[in-house]
Coordinates of C-alpha atoms in Angstrom, one line a residue:
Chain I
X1 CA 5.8 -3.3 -10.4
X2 CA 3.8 -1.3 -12.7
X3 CA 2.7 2.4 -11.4
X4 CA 0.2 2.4 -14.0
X5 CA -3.3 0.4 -14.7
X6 CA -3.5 -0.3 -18.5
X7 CA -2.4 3.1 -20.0
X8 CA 0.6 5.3 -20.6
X9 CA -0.4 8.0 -17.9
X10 CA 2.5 8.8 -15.6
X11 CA 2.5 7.8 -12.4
X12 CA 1.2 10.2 -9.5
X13 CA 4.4 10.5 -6.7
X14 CA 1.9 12.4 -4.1
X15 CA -2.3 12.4 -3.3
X16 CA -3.2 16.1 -4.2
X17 CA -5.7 16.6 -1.2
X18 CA -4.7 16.8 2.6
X19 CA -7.9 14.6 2.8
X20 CA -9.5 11.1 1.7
X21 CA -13.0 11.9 1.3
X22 CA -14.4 9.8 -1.4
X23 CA -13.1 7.7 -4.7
X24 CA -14.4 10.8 -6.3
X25 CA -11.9 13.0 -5.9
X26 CA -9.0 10.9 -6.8
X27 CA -7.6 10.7 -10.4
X28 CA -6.2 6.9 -12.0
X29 CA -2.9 7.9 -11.3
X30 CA -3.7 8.6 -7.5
X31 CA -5.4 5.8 -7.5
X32 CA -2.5 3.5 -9.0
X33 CA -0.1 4.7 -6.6
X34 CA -2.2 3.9 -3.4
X35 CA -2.5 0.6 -4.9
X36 CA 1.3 0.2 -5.6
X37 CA 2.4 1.9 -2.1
X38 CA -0.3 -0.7 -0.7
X39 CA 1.9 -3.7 -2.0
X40 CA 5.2 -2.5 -0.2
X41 CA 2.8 -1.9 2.9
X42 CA 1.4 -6.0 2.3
X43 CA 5.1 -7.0 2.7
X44 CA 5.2 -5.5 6.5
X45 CA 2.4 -7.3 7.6
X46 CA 4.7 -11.2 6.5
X47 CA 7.5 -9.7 8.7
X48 CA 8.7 -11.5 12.3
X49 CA 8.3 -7.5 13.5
X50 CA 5.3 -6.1 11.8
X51 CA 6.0 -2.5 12.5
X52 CA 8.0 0.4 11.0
X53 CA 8.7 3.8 12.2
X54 CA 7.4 5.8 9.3
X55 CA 4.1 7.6 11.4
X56 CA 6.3 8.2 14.7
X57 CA 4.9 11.0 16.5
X58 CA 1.9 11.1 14.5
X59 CA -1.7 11.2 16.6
X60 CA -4.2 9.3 14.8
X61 CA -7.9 9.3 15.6
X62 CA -10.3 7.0 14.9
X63 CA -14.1 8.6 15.6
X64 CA -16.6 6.2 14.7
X65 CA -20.6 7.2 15.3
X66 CA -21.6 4.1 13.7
X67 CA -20.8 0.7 14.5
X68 CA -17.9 -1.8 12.9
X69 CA -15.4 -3.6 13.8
X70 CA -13.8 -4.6 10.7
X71 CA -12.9 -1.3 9.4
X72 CA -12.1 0.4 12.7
X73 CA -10.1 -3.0 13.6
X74 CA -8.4 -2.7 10.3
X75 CA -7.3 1.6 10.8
X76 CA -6.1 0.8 13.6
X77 CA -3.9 -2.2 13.1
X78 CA -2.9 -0.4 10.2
X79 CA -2.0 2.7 12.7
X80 CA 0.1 0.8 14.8
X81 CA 2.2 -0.7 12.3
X82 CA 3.2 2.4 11.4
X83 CA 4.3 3.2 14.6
X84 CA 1.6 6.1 14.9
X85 CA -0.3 7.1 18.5
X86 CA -3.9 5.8 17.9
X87 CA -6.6 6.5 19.6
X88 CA -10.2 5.2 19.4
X89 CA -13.6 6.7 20.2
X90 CA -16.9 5.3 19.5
X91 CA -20.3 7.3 19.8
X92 CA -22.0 5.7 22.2
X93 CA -19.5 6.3 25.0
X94 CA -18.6 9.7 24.0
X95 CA -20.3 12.9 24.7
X96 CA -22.1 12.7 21.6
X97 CA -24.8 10.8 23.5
X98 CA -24.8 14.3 26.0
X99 CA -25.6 16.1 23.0
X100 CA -22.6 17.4 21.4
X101 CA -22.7 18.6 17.5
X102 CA -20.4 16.6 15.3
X103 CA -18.5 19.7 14.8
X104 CA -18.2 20.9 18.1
X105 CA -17.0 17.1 19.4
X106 CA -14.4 17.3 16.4
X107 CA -13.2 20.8 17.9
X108 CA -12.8 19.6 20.7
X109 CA -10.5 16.7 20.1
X110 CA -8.4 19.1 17.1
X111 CA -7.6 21.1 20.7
X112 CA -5.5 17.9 21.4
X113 CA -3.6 18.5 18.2
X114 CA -4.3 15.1 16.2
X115 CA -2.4 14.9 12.8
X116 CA -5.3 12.2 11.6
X117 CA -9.0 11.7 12.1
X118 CA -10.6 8.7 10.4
X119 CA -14.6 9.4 10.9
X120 CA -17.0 6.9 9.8
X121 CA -20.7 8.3 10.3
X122 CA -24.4 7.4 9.4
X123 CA -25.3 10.7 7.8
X124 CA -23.5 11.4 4.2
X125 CA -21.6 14.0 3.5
X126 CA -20.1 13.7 7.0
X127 CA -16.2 13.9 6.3
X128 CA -16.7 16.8 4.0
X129 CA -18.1 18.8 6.6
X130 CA -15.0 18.1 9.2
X131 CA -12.9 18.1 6.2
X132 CA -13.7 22.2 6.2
X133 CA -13.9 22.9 9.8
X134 CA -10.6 20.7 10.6
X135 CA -6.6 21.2 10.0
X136 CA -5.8 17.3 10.6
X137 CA -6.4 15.2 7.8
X138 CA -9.8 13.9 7.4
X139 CA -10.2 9.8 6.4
X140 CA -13.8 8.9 5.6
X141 CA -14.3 5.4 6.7
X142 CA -18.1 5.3 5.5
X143 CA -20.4 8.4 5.6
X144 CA -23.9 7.1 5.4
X145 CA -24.9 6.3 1.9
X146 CA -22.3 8.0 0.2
X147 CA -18.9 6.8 0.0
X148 CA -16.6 4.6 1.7
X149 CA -13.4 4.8 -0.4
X150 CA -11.1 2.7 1.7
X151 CA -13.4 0.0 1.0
X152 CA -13.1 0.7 -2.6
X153 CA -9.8 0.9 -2.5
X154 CA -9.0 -2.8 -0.9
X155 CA -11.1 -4.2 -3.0
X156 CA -9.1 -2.8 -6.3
X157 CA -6.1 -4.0 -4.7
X158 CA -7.6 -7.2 -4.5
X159 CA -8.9 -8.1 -7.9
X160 CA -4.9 -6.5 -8.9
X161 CA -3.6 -8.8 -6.8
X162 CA -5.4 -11.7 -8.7
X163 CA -5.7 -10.9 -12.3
X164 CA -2.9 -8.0 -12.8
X165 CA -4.8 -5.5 -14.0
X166 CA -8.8 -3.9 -13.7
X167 CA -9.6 -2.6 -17.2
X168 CA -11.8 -4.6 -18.9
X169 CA -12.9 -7.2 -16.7
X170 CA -16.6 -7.7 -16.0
X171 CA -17.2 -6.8 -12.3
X172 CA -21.0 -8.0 -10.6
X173 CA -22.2 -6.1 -8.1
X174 CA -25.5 -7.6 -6.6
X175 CA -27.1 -6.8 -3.5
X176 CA -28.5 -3.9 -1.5
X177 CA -27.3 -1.2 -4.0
X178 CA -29.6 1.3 -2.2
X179 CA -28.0 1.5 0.8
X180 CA -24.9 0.6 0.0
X181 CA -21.7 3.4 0.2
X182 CA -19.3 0.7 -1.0
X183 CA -21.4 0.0 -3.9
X184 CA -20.8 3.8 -4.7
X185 CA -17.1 3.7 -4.1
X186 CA -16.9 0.5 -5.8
X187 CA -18.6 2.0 -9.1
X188 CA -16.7 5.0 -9.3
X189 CA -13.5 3.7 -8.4
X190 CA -13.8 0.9 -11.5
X191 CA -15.3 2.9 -13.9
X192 CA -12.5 5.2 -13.4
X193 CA -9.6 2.5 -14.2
X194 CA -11.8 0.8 -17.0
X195 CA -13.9 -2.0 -15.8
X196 CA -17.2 -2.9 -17.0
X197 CA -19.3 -2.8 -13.5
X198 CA -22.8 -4.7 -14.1
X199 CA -24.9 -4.4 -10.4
X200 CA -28.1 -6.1 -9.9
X201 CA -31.0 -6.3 -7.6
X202 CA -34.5 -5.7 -7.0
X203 CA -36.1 -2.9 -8.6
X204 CA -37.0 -1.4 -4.8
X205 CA -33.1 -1.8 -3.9
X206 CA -31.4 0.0 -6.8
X207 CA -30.6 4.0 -7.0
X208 CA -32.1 6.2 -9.1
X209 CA -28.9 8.1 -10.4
X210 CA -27.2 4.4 -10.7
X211 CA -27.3 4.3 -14.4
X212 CA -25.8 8.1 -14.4
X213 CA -22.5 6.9 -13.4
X214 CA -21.4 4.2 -16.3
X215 CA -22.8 1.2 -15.0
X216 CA -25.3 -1.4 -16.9
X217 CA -27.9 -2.0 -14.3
X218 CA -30.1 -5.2 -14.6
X219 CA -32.5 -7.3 -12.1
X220 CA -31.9 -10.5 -13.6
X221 CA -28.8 -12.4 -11.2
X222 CA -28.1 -15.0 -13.9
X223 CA -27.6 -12.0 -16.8
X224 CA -25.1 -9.7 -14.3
X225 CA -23.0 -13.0 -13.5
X226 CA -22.6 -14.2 -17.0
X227 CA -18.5 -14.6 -17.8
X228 CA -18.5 -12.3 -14.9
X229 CA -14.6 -11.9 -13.7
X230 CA -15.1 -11.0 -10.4
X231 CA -19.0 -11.2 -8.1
X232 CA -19.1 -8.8 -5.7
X233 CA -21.8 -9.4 -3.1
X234 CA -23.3 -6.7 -0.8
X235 CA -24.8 -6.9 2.3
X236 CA -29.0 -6.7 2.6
X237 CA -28.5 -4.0 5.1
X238 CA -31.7 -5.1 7.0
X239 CA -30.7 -2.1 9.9
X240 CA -31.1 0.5 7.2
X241 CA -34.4 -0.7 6.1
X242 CA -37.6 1.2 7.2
X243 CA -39.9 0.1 5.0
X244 CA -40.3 -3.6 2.8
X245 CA -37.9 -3.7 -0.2
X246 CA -38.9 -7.3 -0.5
X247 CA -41.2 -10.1 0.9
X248 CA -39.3 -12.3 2.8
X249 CA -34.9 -12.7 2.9
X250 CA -35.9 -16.4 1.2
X251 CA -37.6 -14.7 -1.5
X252 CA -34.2 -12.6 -1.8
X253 CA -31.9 -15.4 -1.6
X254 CA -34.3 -17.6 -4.1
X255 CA -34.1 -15.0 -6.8
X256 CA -30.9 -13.1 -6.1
X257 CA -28.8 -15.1 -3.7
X258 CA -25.1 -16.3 -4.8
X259 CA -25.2 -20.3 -5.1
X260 CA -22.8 -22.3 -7.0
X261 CA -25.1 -23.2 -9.7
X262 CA -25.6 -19.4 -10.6
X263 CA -21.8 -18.6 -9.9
X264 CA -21.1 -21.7 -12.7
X265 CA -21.8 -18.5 -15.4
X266 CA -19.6 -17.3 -14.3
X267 CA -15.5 -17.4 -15.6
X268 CA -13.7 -20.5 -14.1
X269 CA -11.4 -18.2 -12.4
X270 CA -14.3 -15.8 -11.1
X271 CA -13.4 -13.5 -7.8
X272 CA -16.1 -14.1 -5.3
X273 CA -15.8 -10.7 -2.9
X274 CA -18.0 -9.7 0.4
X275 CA -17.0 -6.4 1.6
X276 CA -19.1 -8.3 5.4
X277 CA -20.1 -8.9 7.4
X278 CA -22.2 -11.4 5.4
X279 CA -25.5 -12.5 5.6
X280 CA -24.7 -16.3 4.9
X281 CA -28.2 -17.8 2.8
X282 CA -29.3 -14.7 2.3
X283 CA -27.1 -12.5 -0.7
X284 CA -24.5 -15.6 -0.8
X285 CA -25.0 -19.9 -0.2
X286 CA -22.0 -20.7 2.4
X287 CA -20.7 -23.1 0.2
X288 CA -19.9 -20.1 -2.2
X289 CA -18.4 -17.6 1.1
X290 CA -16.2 -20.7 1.5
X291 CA -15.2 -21.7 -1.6
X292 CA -12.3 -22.3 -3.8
X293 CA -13.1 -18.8 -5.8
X294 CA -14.0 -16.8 -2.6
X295 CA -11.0 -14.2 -1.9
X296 CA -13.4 -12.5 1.5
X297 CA -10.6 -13.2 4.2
X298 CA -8.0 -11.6 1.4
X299 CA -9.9 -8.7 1.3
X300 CA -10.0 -8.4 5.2
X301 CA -6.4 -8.8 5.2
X302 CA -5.5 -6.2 2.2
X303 CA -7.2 -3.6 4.5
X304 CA -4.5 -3.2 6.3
X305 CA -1.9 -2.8 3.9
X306 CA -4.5 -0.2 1.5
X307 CA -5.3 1.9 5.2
X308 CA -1.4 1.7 5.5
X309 CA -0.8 3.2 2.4
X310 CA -3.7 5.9 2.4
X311 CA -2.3 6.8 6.2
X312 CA 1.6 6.9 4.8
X313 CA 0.5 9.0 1.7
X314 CA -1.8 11.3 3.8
X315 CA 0.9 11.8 6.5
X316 CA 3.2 14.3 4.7
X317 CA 0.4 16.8 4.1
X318 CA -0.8 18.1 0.8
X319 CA 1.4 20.2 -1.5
X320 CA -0.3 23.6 -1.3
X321 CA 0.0 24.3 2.2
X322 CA 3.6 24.0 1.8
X323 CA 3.8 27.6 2.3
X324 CA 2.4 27.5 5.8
Chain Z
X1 CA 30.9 16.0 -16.5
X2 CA 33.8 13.5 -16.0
X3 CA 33.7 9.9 -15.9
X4 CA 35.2 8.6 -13.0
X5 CA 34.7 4.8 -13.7
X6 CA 33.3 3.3 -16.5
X7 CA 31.9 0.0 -17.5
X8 CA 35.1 -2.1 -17.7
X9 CA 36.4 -0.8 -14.5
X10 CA 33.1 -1.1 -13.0
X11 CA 32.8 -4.8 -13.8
X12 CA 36.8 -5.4 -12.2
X13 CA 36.2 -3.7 -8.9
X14 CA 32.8 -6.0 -8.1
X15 CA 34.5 -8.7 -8.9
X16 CA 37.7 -7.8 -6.9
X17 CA 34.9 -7.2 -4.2
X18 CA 33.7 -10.5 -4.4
X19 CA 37.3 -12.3 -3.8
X20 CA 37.7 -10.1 -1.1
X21 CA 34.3 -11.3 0.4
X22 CA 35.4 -14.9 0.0
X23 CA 38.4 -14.5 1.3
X24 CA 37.6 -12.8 4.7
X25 CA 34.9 -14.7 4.9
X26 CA 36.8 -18.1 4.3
X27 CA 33.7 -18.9 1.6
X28 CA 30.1 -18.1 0.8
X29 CA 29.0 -20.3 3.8
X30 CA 26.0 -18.6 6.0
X31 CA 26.4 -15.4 3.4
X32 CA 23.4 -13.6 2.6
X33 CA 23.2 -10.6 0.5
X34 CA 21.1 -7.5 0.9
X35 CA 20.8 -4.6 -1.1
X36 CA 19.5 -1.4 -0.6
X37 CA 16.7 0.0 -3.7
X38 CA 17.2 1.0 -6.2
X39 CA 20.8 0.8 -7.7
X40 CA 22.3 -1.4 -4.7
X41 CA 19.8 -4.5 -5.7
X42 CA 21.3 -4.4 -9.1
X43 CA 24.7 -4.5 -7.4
X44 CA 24.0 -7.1 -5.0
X45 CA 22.8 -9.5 -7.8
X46 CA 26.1 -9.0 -10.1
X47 CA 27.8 -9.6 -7.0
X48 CA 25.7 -12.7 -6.1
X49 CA 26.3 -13.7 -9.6
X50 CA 30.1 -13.4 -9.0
X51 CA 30.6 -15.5 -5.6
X52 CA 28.6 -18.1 -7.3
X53 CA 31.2 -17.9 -10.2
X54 CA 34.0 -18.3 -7.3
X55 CA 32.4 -20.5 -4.9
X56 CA 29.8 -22.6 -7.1
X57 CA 27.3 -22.0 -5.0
X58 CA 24.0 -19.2 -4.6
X59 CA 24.1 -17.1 -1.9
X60 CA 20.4 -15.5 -1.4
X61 CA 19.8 -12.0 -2.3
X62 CA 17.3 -9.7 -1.4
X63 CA 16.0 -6.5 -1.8
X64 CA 15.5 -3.5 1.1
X65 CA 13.3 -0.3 0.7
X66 CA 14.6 2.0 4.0
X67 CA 12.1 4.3 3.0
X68 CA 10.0 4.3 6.0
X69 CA 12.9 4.2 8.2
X70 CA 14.4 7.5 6.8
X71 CA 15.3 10.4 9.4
X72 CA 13.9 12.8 7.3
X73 CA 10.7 11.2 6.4
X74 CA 8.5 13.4 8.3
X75 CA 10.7 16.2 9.1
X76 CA 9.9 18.5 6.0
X77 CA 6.4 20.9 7.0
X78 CA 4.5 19.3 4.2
X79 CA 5.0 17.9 1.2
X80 CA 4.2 14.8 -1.0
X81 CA 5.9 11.3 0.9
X82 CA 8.6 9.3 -1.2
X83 CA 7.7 6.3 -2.8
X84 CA 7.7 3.6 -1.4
X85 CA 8.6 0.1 -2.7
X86 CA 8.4 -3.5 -1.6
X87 CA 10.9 -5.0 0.7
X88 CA 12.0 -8.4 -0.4
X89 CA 14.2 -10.8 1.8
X90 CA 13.1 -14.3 1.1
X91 CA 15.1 -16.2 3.1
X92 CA 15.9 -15.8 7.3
X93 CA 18.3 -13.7 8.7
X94 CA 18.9 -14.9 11.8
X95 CA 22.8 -15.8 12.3
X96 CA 23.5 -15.5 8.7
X97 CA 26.8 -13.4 7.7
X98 CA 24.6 -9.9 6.1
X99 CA 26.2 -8.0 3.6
X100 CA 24.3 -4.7 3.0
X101 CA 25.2 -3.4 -0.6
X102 CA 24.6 0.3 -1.5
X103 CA 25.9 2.3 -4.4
X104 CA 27.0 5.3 -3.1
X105 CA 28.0 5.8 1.1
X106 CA 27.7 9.6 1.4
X107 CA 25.9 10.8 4.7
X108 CA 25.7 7.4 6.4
X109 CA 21.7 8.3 6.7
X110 CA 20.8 5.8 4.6
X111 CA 23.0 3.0 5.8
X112 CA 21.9 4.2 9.4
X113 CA 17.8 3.4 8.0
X114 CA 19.2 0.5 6.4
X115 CA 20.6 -1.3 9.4
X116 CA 17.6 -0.4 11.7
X117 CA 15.5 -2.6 9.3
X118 CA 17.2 -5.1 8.8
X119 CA 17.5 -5.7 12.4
X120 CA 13.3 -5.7 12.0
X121 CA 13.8 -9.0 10.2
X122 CA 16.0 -10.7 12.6
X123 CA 19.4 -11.2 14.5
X124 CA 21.9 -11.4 12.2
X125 CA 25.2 -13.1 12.7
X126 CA 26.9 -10.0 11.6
X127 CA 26.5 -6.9 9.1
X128 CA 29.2 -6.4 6.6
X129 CA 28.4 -2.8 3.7
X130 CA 29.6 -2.8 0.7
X131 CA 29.3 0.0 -1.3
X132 CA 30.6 0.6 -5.6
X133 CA 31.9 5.0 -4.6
X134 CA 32.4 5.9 -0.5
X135 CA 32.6 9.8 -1.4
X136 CA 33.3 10.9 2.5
X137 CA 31.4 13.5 4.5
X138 CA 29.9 11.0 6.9
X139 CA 27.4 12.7 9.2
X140 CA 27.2 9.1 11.5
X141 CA 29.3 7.1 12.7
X142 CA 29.8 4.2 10.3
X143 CA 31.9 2.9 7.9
X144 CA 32.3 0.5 4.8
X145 CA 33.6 -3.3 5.0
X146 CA 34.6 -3.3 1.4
X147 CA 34.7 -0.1 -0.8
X148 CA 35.2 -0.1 -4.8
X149 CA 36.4 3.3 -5.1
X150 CA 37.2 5.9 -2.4
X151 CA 36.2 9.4 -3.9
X152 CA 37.7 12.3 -2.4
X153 CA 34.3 15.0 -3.2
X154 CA 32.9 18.5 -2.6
X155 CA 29.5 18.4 -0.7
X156 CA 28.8 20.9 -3.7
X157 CA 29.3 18.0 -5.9
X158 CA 27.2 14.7 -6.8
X159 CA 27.9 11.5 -7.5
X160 CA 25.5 9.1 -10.1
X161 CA 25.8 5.9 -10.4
X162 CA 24.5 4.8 -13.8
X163 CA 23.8 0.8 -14.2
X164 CA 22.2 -1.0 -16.9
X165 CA 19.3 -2.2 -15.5
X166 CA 18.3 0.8 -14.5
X167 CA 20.1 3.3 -16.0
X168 CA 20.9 1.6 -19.8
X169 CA 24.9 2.2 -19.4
X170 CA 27.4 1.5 -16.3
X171 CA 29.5 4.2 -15.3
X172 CA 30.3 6.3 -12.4
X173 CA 30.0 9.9 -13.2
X174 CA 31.1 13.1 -10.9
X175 CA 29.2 16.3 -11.0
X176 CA 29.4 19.9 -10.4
X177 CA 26.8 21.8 -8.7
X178 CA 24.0 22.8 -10.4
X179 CA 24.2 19.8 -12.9
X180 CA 26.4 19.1 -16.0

């Protein structure tokens, strides 16, 4: 098993930060040994008993203001094979909807003495701010339109999984890029271990700073999928649209939609990745969700095993409290 | 820093181990063997080569990682975790004949972690240990089934094993505190 992506860095043995707040903040070699503790964590989840005691003891909560069900699904699956206490809260039934700041609901469960929170909120930025007010370790599981590294993360592991390496492929983002936290994950996380990322999408849809960050942005499909190794599609977030990005979702699926014909640009062994829930016949034709290239139910299932292996790595604390 | 087995006599005991396995086992029959990362994998694969030698047949071998089943694992404050590495046992356990090969048997921590998951993976017939140095000072209960060298040792001391595949040389070497 190779520690390292494509260089002759040495491997990182720990994550430096008590947290996981964005792809940011991590370096290739922290980011190379999630991936690599992530394949040990795959192998407990082909086991008759898929459960070890690593996170005995450990008090794990998920807070999600927004809602999912994959990624909270996937947390806590991945909380309970690791034998941790998990417990889930979701906005709408908690006092939140009395009124309660973010902060002061977060104080209120640290009084229970939680080693973990995983958060997921609609406003950006959101982990950092428990991240300061909080001595449990703080997961972000999607702040608004910033970052959602897990995501990120799972995704990397994926594409690994398949073509042994991520420098120097050519990765497709198209979709909602405006809205889209994974997109920004997604961009920083490839960049950083040497991927060419291309996204795409209408003009009204892409991010100002987008070009900023190392990736070649173009609003033609056919030019981002050309000998594209892997197409990653994103959702067209319709929930987080106020105003009209484009005329009609067939205009959007005529001129940016995944079909076969456009995917035939593509490599012969091109990744097709969702991050979901999809809009089938809008960003992606079913007959490409379901085909021989699409890896989505992969991804879905490496979740697990990357959550394991950010929870494991996060458990222990980070170094420079050791003192306390 | 002396040398308290090297290559030659390193090669003799496993296979001396390995007629000893056949013999109280009356054969390879139902035999599976597991070893313990990193230097008991390499072990259990010379041995697997060995009762294949003796018996003409392959007896499956995998790999175990007890990382996640250590005592210790989150008993320090804080700190960065151990790595962790993949588990591999390819075949069923159930009713099979196990034998769990380590390099060194020391605390009987290890061996403790060890049989905890294997017992994740199924109901074995029985567990046998073999291990290359038992060096004493057992803090649990347990003992070895087949043992290359007994190694009367301070707790001040250490013992390395060195193997080729992961080390570039075989030999057993015995060290003072504080390093050679």
């Amino acid at each position: 098993m190779s520690a390292v992506e494509g260089g002759n860095v040495l491997p990182a043995t720990a994550l430096r930060g008590k947290d996981l707040l964005g792809v940011s903040e991590l370096t290739p070699e922290e980011i190379s040994l999630v991936l690599d503790t992530a394949e040990a964590m795959k192998e407990i989840g082909s086991r008759p008993i898929k459960k070890v005691p690593a996170l005995r003891g450990k008090t794990v909560v998920n807070l999600f203001f927004e809602p999912s069900t994959r990624t909270r699904t996937s947390f806590e699956i991945a909380e309970k094979r690791l034998s941790a206490d998990t417990l889930s809260i979701a906005a709408g039934t908690s006092s939140v909807v009395k009124g309660e700041t973010l902060v002061d609901t977060v104080r209120t469960l640290e009084a229970m003495q939680p080693d973990m929170i995983v958060v997921r909120h609609a406003s950006s930025g959101a982990a950092h701010l428990l991240s300061r007010t909080c001595r449990s370790a703080v997961i972000n599981a999607g702040d608004g339109t910033h970052e959602h590294p897990t995501q990120a993360l799972l995704d990397a592991f994926t594409i690994r999984e398949h073509k042994a390496r991520l420098s120097n492929l050519k990765v497709a983002i198209i979709g909602d890029l405006l809205h889209s936290r994974v997109l920004r994950s997604n961009v920083l996380l490839l960049t950083k271990m040497g991927a060419r990322v291309w996204a795409c999408g209408p003009p009204t849809l892409v991010p100002v700073d987008l070009p900023g960050l190392g990736v070649q942005v173009t609003h033609h499909v056919e030019e981002a999928v050309r000998d594209a190794d892997v197409v990653m599609l994103l959702r067209i977030q319709l929930e987080r649209m106020e105003g009209a990005f484009f005329p009609s979702l067939r205009e959007y699926f005529r001129l940016f939609g995944m079909t076969s014909a456009r995917l035939a640009l593509a490599r012969p062994d091109v990744l097709v990745m969702h991050p979901g829930p999809m809009n089938r016949g809008v960003e992606i034709a079913s007959d490409v969700a379901d085909g021989p290239n699409s890896v989505i139910l992969e991804q879905v299932a490496n979740g697990v095993a990357v959550r394991m292996a950010v929870l494991y790595l996060l458990a222990g604390g980070a170094e420079h409290e050791a003192v306390v | 820093m002396p040398v308290v087995m090297d290559a030659d006599r390193i090669s003799r005991t496993l296979t001396r181990i390995a007629h000893e396995i056949v013999e109280r086992n009356k054969g390879v029959e139902n035999l599976a063997i597991v070893g313990v990362r990193t230097r008991g994998v390499h072990i259990a694969r010379r041995l697997a080569r060995s009762l294949a030698e003796i018996a003409g047949r392959e007896v499956p071998t995998g790999a175990l990682d007890i990382t996640l089943y250590r005592d210790d694992l989150m008993r320090h404050a804080v700190g960065p975790q151990p790595l962790v590495r993949r588990t591999e046992i390819p075949f069923t356990i159930d009713d099979r004949r196990i034998l769990l090969v380590d390099d060194v048997l020391y605390t009987g921590r290890t061996t403790r972690a060890a049989l905890d998951a294997l017992i994740d993976f199924g109901r074995p017939k029985s567990i046998q240990l073999v291990v290359l140095v038992d060096r004493g000072h057992r803090e649990l209960p347990i003992k070895a089934d087949y043992v290359g060298k007994n190694l009367p040792t301070s707790s001040g001391e250490s013992v390395q094993v060195r193997l080729m595949e992961s080390d570039g040389e075989d030999a057993v070497v015995l060290e003072r505190e504080g390093g050679a």
